[in-house]
mmCIF file of C-alpha atoms and ligand atoms in Angstrom:
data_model
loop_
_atom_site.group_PDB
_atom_site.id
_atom_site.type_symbol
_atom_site.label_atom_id
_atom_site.label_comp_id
_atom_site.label_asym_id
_atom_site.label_seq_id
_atom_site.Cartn_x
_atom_site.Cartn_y
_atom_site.Cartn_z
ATOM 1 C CA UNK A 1250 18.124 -26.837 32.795
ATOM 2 C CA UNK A 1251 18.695 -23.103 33.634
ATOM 3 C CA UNK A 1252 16.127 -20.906 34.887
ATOM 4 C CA UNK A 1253 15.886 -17.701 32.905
ATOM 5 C CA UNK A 1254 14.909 -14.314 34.569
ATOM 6 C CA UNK A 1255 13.639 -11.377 31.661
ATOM 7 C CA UNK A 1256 13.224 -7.917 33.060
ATOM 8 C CA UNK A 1257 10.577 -5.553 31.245
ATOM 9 C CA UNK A 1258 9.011 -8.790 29.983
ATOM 10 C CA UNK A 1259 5.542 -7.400 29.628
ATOM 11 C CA UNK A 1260 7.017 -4.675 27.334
ATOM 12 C CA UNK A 1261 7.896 -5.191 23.322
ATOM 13 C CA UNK A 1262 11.398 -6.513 23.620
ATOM 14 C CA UNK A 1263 10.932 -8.653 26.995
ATOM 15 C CA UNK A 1264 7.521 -9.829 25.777
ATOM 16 C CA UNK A 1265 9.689 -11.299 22.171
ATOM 17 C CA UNK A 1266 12.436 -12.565 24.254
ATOM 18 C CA UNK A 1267 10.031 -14.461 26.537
ATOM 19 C CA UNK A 1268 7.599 -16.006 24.144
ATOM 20 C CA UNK A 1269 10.932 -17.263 22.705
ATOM 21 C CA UNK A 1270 11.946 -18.515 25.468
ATOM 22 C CA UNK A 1271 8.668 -20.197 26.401
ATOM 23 C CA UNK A 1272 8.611 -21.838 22.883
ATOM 24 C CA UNK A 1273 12.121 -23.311 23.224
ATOM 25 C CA UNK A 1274 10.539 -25.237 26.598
ATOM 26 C CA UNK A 1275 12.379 -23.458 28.740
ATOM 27 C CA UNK A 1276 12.014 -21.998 32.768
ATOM 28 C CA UNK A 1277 11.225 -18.531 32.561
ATOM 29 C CA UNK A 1278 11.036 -15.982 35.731
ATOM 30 C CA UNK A 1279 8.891 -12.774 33.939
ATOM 31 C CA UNK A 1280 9.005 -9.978 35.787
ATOM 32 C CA UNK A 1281 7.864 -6.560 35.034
ATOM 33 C CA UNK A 1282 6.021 -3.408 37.208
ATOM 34 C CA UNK A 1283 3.412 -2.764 34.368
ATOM 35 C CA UNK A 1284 4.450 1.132 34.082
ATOM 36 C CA UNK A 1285 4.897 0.718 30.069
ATOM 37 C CA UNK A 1286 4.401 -3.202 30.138
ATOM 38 C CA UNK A 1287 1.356 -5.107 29.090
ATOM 39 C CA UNK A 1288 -0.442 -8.000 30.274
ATOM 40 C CA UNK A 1289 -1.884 -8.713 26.544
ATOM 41 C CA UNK A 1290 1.729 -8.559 25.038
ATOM 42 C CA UNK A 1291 2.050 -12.371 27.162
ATOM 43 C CA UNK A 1292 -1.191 -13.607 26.246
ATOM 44 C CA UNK A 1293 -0.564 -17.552 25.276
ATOM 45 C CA UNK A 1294 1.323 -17.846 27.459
ATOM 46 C CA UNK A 1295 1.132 -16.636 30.817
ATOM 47 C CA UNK A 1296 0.371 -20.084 32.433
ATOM 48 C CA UNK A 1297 3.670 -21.324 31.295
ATOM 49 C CA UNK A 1298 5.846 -18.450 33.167
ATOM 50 C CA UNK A 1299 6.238 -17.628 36.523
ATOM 51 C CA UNK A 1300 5.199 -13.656 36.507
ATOM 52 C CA UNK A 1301 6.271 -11.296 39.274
ATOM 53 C CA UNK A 1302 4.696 -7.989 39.299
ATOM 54 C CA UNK A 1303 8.211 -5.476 40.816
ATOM 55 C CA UNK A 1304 9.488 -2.824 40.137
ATOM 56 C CA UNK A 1305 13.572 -2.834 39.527
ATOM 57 C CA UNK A 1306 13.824 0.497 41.715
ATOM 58 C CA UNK A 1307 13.050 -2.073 44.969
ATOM 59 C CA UNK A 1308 15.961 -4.087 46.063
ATOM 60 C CA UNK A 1309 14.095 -6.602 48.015
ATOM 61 C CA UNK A 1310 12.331 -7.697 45.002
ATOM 62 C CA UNK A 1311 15.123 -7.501 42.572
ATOM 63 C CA UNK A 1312 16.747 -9.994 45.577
ATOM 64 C CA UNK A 1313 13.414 -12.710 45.115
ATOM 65 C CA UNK A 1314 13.526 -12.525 41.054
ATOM 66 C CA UNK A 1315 16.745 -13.883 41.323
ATOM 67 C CA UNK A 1316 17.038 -16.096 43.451
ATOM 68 C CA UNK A 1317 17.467 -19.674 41.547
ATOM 69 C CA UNK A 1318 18.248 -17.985 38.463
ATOM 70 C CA UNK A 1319 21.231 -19.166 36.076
ATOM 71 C CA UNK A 1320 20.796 -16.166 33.134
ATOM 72 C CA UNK A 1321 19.080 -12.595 32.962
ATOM 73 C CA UNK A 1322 17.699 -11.300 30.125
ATOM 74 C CA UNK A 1323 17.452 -7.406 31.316
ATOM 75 C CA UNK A 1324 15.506 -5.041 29.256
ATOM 76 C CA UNK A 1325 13.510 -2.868 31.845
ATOM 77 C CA UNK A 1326 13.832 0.519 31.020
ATOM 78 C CA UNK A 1327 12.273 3.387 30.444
ATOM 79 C CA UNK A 1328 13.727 3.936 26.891
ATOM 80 C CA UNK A 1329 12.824 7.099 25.781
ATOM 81 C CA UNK A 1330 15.286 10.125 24.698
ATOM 82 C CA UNK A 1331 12.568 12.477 25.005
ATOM 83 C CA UNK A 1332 10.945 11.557 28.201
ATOM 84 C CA UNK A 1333 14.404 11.278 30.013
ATOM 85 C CA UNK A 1334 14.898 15.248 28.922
ATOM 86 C CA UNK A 1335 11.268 15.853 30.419
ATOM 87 C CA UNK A 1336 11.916 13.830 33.637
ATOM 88 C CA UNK A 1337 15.409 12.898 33.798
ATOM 89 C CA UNK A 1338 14.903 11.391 37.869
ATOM 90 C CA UNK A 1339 12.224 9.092 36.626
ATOM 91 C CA UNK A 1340 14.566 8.094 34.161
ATOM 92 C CA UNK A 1341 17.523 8.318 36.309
ATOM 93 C CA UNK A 1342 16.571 5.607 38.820
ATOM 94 C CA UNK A 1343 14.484 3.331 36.402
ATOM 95 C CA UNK A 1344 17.621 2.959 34.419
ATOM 96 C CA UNK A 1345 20.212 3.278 36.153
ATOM 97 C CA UNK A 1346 19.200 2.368 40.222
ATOM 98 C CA UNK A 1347 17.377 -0.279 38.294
ATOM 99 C CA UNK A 1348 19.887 -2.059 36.602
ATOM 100 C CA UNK A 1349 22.228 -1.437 40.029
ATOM 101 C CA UNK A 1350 19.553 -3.053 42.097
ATOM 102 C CA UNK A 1351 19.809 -6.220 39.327
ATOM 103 C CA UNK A 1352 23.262 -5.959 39.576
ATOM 104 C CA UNK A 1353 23.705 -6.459 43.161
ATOM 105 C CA UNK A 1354 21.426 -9.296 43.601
ATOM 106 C CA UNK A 1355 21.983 -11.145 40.597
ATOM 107 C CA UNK A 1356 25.526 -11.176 42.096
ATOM 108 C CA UNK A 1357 24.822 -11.695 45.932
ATOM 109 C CA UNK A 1358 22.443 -15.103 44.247
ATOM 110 C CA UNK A 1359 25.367 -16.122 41.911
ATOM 111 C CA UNK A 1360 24.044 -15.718 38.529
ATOM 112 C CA UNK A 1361 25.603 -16.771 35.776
ATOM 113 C CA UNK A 1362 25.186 -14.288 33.031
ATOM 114 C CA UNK A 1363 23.154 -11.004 32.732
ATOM 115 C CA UNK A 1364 22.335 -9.441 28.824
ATOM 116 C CA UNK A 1365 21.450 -6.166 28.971
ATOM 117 C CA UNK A 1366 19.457 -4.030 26.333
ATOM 118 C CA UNK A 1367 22.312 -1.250 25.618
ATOM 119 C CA UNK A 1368 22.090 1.351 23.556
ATOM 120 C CA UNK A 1369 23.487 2.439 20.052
ATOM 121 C CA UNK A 1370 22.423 6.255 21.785
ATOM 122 C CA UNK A 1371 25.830 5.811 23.504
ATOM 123 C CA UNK A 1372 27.796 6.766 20.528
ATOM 124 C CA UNK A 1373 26.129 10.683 20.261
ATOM 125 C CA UNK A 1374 26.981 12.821 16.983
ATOM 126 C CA UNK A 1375 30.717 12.738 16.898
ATOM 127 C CA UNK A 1376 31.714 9.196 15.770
ATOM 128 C CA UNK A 1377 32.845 8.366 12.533
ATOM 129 C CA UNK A 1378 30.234 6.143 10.457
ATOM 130 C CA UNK A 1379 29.731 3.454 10.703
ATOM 131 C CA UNK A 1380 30.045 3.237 14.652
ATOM 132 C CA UNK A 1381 32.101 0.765 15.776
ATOM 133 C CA UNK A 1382 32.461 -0.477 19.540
ATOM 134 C CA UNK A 1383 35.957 0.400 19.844
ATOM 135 C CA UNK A 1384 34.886 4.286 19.291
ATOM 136 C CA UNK A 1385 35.070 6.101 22.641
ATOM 137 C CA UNK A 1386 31.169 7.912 23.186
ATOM 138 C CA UNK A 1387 29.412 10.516 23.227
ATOM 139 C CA UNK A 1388 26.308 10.097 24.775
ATOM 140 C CA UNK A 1389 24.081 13.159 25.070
ATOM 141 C CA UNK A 1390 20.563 13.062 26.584
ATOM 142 C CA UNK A 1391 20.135 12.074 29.560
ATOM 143 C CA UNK A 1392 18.939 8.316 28.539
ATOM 144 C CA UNK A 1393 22.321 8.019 26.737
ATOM 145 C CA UNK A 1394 24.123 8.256 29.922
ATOM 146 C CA UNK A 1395 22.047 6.114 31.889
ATOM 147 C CA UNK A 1396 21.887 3.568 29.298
ATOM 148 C CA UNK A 1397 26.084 3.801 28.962
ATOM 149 C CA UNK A 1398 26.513 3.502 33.378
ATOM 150 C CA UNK A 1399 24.593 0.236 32.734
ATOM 151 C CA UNK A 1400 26.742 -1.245 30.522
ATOM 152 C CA UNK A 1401 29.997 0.149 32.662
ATOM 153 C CA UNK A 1402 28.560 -1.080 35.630
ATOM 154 C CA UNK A 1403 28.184 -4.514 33.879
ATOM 155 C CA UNK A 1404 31.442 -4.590 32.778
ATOM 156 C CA UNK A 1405 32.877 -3.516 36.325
ATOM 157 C CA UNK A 1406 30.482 -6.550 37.860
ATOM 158 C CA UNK A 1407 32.452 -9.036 35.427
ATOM 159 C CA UNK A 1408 36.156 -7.593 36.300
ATOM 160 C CA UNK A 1409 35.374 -7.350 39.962
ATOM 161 C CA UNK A 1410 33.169 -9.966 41.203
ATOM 162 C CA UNK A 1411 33.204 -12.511 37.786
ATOM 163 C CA UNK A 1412 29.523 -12.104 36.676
ATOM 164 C CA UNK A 1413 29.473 -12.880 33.129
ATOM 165 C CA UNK A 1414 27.769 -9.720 31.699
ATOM 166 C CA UNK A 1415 27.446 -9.138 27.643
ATOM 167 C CA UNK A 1416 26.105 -5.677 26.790
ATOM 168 C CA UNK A 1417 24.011 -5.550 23.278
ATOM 169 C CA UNK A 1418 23.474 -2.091 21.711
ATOM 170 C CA UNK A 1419 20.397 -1.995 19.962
ATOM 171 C CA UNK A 1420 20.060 0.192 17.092
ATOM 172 C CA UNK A 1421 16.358 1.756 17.094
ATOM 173 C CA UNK A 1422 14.228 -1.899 17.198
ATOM 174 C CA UNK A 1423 11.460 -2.497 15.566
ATOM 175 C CA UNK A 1424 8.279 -4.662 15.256
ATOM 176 C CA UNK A 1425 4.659 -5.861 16.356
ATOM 177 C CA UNK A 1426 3.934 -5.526 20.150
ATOM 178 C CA UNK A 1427 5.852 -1.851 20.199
ATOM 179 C CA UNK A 1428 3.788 0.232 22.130
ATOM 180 C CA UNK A 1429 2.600 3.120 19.261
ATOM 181 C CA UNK A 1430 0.216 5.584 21.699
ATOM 182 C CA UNK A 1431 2.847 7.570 23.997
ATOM 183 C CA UNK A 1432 3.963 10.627 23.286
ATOM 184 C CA UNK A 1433 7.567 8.820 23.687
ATOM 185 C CA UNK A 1434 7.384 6.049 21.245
ATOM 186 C CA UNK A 1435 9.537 4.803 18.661
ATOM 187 C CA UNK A 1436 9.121 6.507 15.693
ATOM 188 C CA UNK A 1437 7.571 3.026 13.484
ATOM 189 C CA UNK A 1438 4.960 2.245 15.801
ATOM 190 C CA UNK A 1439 3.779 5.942 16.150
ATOM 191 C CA UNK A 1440 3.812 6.563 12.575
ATOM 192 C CA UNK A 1441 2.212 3.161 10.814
ATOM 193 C CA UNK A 1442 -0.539 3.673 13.759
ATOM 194 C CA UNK A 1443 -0.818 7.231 12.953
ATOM 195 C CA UNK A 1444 -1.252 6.562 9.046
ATOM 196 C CA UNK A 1445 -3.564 3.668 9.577
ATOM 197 C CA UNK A 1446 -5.675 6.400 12.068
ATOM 198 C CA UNK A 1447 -5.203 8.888 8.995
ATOM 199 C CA UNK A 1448 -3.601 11.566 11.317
ATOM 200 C CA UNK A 1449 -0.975 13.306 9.643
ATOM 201 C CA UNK A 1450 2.570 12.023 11.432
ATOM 202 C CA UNK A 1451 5.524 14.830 12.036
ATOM 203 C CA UNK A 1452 8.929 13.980 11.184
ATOM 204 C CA UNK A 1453 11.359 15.884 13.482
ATOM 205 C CA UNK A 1454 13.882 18.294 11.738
ATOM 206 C CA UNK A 1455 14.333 17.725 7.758
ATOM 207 C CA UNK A 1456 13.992 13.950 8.106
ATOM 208 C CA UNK A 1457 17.503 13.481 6.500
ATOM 209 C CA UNK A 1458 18.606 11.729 9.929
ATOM 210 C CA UNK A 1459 19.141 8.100 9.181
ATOM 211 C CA UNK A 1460 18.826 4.746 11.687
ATOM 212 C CA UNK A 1461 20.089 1.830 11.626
ATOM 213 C CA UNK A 1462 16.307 0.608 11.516
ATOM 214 C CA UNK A 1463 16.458 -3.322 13.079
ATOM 215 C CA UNK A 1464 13.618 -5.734 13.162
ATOM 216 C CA UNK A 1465 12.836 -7.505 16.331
ATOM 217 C CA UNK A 1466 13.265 -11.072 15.022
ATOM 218 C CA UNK A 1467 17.429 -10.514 14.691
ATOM 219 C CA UNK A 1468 17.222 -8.750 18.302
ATOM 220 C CA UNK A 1469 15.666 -12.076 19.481
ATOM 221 C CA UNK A 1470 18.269 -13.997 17.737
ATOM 222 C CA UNK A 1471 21.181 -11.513 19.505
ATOM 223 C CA UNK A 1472 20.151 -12.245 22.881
ATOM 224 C CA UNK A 1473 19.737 -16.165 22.334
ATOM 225 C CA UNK A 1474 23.292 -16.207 21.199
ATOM 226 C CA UNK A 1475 24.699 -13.788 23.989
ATOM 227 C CA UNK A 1476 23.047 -16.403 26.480
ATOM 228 C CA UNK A 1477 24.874 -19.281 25.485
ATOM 229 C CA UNK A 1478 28.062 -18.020 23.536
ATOM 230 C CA UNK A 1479 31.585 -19.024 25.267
ATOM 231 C CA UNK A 1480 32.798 -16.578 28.230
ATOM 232 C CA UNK A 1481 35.813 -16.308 26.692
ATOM 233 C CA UNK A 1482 34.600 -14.930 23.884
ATOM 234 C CA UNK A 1483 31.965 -12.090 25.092
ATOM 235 C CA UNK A 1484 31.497 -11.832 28.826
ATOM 236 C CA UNK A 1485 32.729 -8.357 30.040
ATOM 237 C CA UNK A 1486 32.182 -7.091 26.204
ATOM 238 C CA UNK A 1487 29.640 -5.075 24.189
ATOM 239 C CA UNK A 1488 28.127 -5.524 20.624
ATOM 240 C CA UNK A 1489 26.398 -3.661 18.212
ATOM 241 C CA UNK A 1490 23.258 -5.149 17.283
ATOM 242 C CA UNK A 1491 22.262 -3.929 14.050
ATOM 243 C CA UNK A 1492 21.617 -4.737 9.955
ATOM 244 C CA UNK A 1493 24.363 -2.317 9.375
ATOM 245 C CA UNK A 1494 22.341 -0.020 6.979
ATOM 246 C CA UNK A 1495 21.171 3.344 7.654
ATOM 247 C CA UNK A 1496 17.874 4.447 6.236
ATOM 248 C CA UNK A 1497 16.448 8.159 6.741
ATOM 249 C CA UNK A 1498 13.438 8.984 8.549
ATOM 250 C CA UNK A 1499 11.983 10.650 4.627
ATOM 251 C CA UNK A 1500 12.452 7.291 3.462
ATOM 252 C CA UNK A 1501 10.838 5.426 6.023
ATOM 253 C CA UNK A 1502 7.852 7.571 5.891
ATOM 254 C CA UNK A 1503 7.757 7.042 1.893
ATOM 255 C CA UNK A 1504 7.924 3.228 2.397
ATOM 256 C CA UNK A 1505 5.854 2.715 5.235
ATOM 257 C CA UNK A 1506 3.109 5.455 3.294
ATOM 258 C CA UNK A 1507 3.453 2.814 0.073
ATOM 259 C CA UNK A 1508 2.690 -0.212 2.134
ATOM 260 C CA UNK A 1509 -0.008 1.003 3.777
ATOM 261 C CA UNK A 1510 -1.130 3.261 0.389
ATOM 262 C CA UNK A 1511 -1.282 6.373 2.738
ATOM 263 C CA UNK A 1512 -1.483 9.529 0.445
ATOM 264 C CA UNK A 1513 -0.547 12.430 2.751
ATOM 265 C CA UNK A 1514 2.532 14.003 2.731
ATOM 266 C CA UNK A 1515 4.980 14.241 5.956
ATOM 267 C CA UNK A 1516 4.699 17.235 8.108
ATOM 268 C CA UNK A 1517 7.792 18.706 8.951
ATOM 269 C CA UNK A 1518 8.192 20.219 12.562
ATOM 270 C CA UNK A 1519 11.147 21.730 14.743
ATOM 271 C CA UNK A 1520 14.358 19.419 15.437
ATOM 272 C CA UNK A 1521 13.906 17.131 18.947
ATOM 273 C CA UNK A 1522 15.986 17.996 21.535
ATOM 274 C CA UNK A 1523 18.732 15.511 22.487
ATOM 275 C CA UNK A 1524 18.600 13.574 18.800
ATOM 276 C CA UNK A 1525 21.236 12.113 17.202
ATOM 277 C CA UNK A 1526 21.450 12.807 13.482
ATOM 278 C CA UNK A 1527 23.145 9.549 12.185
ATOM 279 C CA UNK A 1528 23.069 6.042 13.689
ATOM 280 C CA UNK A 1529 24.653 3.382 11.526
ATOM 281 C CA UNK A 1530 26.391 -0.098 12.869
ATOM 282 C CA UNK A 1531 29.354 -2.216 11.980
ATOM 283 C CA UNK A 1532 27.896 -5.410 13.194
ATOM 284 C CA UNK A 1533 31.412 -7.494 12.578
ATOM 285 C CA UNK A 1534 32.131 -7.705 16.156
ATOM 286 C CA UNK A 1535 28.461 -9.622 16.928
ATOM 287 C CA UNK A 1536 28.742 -11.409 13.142
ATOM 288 C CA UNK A 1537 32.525 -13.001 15.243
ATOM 289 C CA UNK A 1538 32.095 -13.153 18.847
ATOM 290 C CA UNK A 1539 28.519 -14.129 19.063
ATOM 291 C CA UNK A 1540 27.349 -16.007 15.417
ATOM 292 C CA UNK A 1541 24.915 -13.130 14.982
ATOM 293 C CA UNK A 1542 23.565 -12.507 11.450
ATOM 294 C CA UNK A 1543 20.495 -10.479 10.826
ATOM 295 C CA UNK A 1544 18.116 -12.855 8.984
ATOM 296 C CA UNK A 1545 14.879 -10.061 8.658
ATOM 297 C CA UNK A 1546 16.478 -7.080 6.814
ATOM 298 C CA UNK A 1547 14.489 -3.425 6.677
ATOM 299 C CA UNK A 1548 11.686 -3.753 4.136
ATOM 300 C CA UNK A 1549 10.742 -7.478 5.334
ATOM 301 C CA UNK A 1550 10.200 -5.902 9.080
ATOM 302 C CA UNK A 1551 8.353 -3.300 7.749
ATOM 303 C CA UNK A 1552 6.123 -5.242 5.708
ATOM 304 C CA UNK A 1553 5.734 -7.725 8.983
ATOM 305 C CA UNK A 1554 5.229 -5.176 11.172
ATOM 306 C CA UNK A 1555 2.561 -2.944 8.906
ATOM 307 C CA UNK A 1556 0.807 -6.410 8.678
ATOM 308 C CA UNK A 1557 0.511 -6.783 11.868
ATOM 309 C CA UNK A 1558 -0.305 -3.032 13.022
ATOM 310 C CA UNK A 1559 -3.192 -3.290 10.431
ATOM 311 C CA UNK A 1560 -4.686 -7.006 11.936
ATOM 312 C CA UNK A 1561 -5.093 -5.176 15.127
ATOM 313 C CA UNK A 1562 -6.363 -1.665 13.736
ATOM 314 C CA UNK A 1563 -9.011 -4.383 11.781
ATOM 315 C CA UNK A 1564 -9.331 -5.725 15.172
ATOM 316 C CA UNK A 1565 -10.239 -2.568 16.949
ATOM 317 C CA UNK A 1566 -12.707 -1.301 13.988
ATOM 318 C CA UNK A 1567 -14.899 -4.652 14.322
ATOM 319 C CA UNK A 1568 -14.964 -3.934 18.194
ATOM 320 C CA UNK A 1569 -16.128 -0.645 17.809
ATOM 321 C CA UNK A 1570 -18.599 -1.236 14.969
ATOM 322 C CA UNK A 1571 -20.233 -3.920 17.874
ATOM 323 C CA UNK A 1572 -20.415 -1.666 20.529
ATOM 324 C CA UNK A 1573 -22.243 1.061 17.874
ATOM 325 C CA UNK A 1574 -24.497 -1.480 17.176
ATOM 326 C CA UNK A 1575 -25.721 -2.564 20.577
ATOM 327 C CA UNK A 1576 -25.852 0.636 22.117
HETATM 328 C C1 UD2 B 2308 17.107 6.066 20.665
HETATM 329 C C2 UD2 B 2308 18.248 5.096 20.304
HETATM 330 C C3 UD2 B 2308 17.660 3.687 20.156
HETATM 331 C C4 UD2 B 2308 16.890 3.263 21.403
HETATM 332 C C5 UD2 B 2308 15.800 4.322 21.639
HETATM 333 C C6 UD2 B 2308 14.971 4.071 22.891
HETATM 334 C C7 UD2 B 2308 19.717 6.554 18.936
HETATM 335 C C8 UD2 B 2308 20.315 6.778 17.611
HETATM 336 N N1 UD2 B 2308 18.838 5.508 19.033
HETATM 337 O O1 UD2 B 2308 16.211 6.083 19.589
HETATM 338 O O2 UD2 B 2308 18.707 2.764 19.915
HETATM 339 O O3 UD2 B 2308 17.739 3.140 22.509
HETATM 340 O O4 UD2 B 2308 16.392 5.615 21.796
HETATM 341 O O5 UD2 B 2308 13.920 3.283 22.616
HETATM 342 O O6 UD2 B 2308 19.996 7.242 19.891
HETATM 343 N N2 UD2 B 2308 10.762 11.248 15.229
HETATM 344 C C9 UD2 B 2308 9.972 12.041 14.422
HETATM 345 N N3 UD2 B 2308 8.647 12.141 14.735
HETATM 346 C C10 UD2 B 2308 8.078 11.488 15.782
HETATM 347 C C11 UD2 B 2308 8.902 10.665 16.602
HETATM 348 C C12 UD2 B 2308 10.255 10.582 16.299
HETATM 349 O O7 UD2 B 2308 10.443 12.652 13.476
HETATM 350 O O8 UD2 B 2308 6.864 11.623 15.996
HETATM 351 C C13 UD2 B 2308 12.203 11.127 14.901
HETATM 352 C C14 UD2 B 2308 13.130 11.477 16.048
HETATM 353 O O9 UD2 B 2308 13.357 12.858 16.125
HETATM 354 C C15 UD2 B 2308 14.385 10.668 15.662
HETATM 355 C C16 UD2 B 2308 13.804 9.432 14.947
HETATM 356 O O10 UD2 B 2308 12.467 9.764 14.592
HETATM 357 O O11 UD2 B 2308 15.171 11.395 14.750
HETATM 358 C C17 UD2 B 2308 13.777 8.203 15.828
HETATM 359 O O12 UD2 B 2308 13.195 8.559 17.063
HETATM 360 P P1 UD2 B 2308 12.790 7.464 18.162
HETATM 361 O O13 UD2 B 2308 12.214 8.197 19.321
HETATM 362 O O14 UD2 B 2308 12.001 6.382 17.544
HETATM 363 O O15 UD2 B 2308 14.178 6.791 18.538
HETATM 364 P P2 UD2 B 2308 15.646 7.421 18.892
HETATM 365 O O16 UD2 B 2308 16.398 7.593 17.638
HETATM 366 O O17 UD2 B 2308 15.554 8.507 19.869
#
């Protein structure tokens, strides 16, 4: 049976991909440095992995994670637009020395295949909608590069020295376990937690920038497919991973404020720096080469994800009313 390795596995993606991968029974190498990551986002099950605390910036380590390993599952990142404009070094070598560092010893320990978390932030403003692999990008912040050398680096690791690399571009995921407190997260988990708090979210610009919002669940299913779809088909290539239908930020904000029957009206502040105005998938190269087919669509995953947000805002409230009580 092959021994899987998932990179960033204490964060939301990794954490999905290895509960997954726990549930289908099989050997899973976790390994994450804890910077974003969270011990509680493994809880269940972190007697049945093998859990290395390293970071991907330290060769060494990257050279012990793999050692024995047949498939990678790499999603450690710092994945943030805005924080790789504030500290593009940090950024820099989390991303791309990172994924290098993987690179080099998944390859000196013969690995068999390495999916990478790519990013739809490759294409930038100029492509015609919707974005299709073929397009050439356009990446603009700083995280758009780094996330774009990662897949060419992949993709120069299968010509030259045969490792079997597939490259999926998310398009903005979404879904329980996403961190909602930084100043740099996703948009979802920052504003359901922020309307649940009653704080008054800010949409960036005139909220008329769309995403190709995508649920977690068909992210899941992306990577499972990647792992085990014929070389022949996908190794050396990169995929969209997507629903394939834009939705604007105003209309998130209306849907998520009617599931969670939040009355206040969006604030509307200055345009972020470094964002792309429309993001929007053809997902007919994944639907071919790799079986995928979205199976959550938009309002589902919202009304999933609010349910959960709200369990653990429930959660919190009972916690706090105890510790009011016996103080
Ligand atoms: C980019 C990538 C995404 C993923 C992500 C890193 C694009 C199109 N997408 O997501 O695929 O790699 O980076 O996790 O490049 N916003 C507000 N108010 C807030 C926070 C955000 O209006 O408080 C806006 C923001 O200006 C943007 C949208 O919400 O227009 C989404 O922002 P985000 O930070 O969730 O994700 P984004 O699009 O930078």
């Amino acid at each position: 049976m092959a021994v899987y390795l998932v990179t960033g596995a204490a964060g939301f993606i990794g954490s999905w991909l290895t509960h997954a991968l726990v549930e289908r029974g099989e050997t899973v190498r976790a390994l994450d440095n804890f910077s974003t990551g969270r011990r509680e986002n493994l809880a269940g099950i972190s007697g049945k992995i093998d859990l290395i605390g390293a970071d991907l910036r330290n060769a060494d380590a990257m050279s012990k994670a793999c050692a024995g390993v047949q498939i990678i599952f790499h999603q450690g990142a710092l994945p943030s637009v805005p924080l790789s404009i504030q500290d593009p070094r940090t950024s820099h070598a989390a991303n791309i020395d990172g994924t290098f560092n993987l690179l080099e010893a998944a390859r000196a320990a013969g690995v068999q295949r390495i999916v990478y978390a790519a990013s739809s932030s490759a294409y930038g403003n100029k492509n015609p909608l919707p974005q299709q692999e073929s397009m050439p990008p356009g990446p603009i912040s700083p995280y758009a590069v780094q996330k774009l050398v990662g897949e060419l680096y992949l993709r120069s690791y299968w010509e030259i020295f045969g490792l079997e690399t597939v490259a999926l571009r998310y398009f903005n995921i979404f879904g329980p376990r996403q961190a909602p407190d930084s100043p740099y997260s996703g948009v979802m988990a920052k504003f359901i937690r922020m309307m649940l708090d009653n704080d008054q979210p800010v949409i960036f610009g005139d909220g008329e920038q769309s995403r190709d919002f995508t649920y977690i669940e068909n992210v899941v299913q992306a990577n499972l497919k990647a792992a085990t779809a014929p070389a022949e088909k996908v190794a050396g290539r990169v995929f969209n991973i997507a629903c394939g239908e834009p939705h604007t930020l105003n209309e998130t904000y209306h849907l998520l404020a009617e599931i969670l029957g939040y009355k206040n009206p969006p604030q509307y502040g200055p345009p972020r720096e470094g964002d792309i105005q429309h993001s929007y998938a053809d997902i007919s190269a994944a639907r071919e080469a790799l079986g995928y087919d979205p199976t959550v669509d938009f309002v589902e995953g919202l009304r999933r994800t609010v349910a959960w947000y709200q369990e653990k805002h429930q959660e919190k409230q009972k916690e706090m009313k105890k510790a009011e009580v016996s103080a």
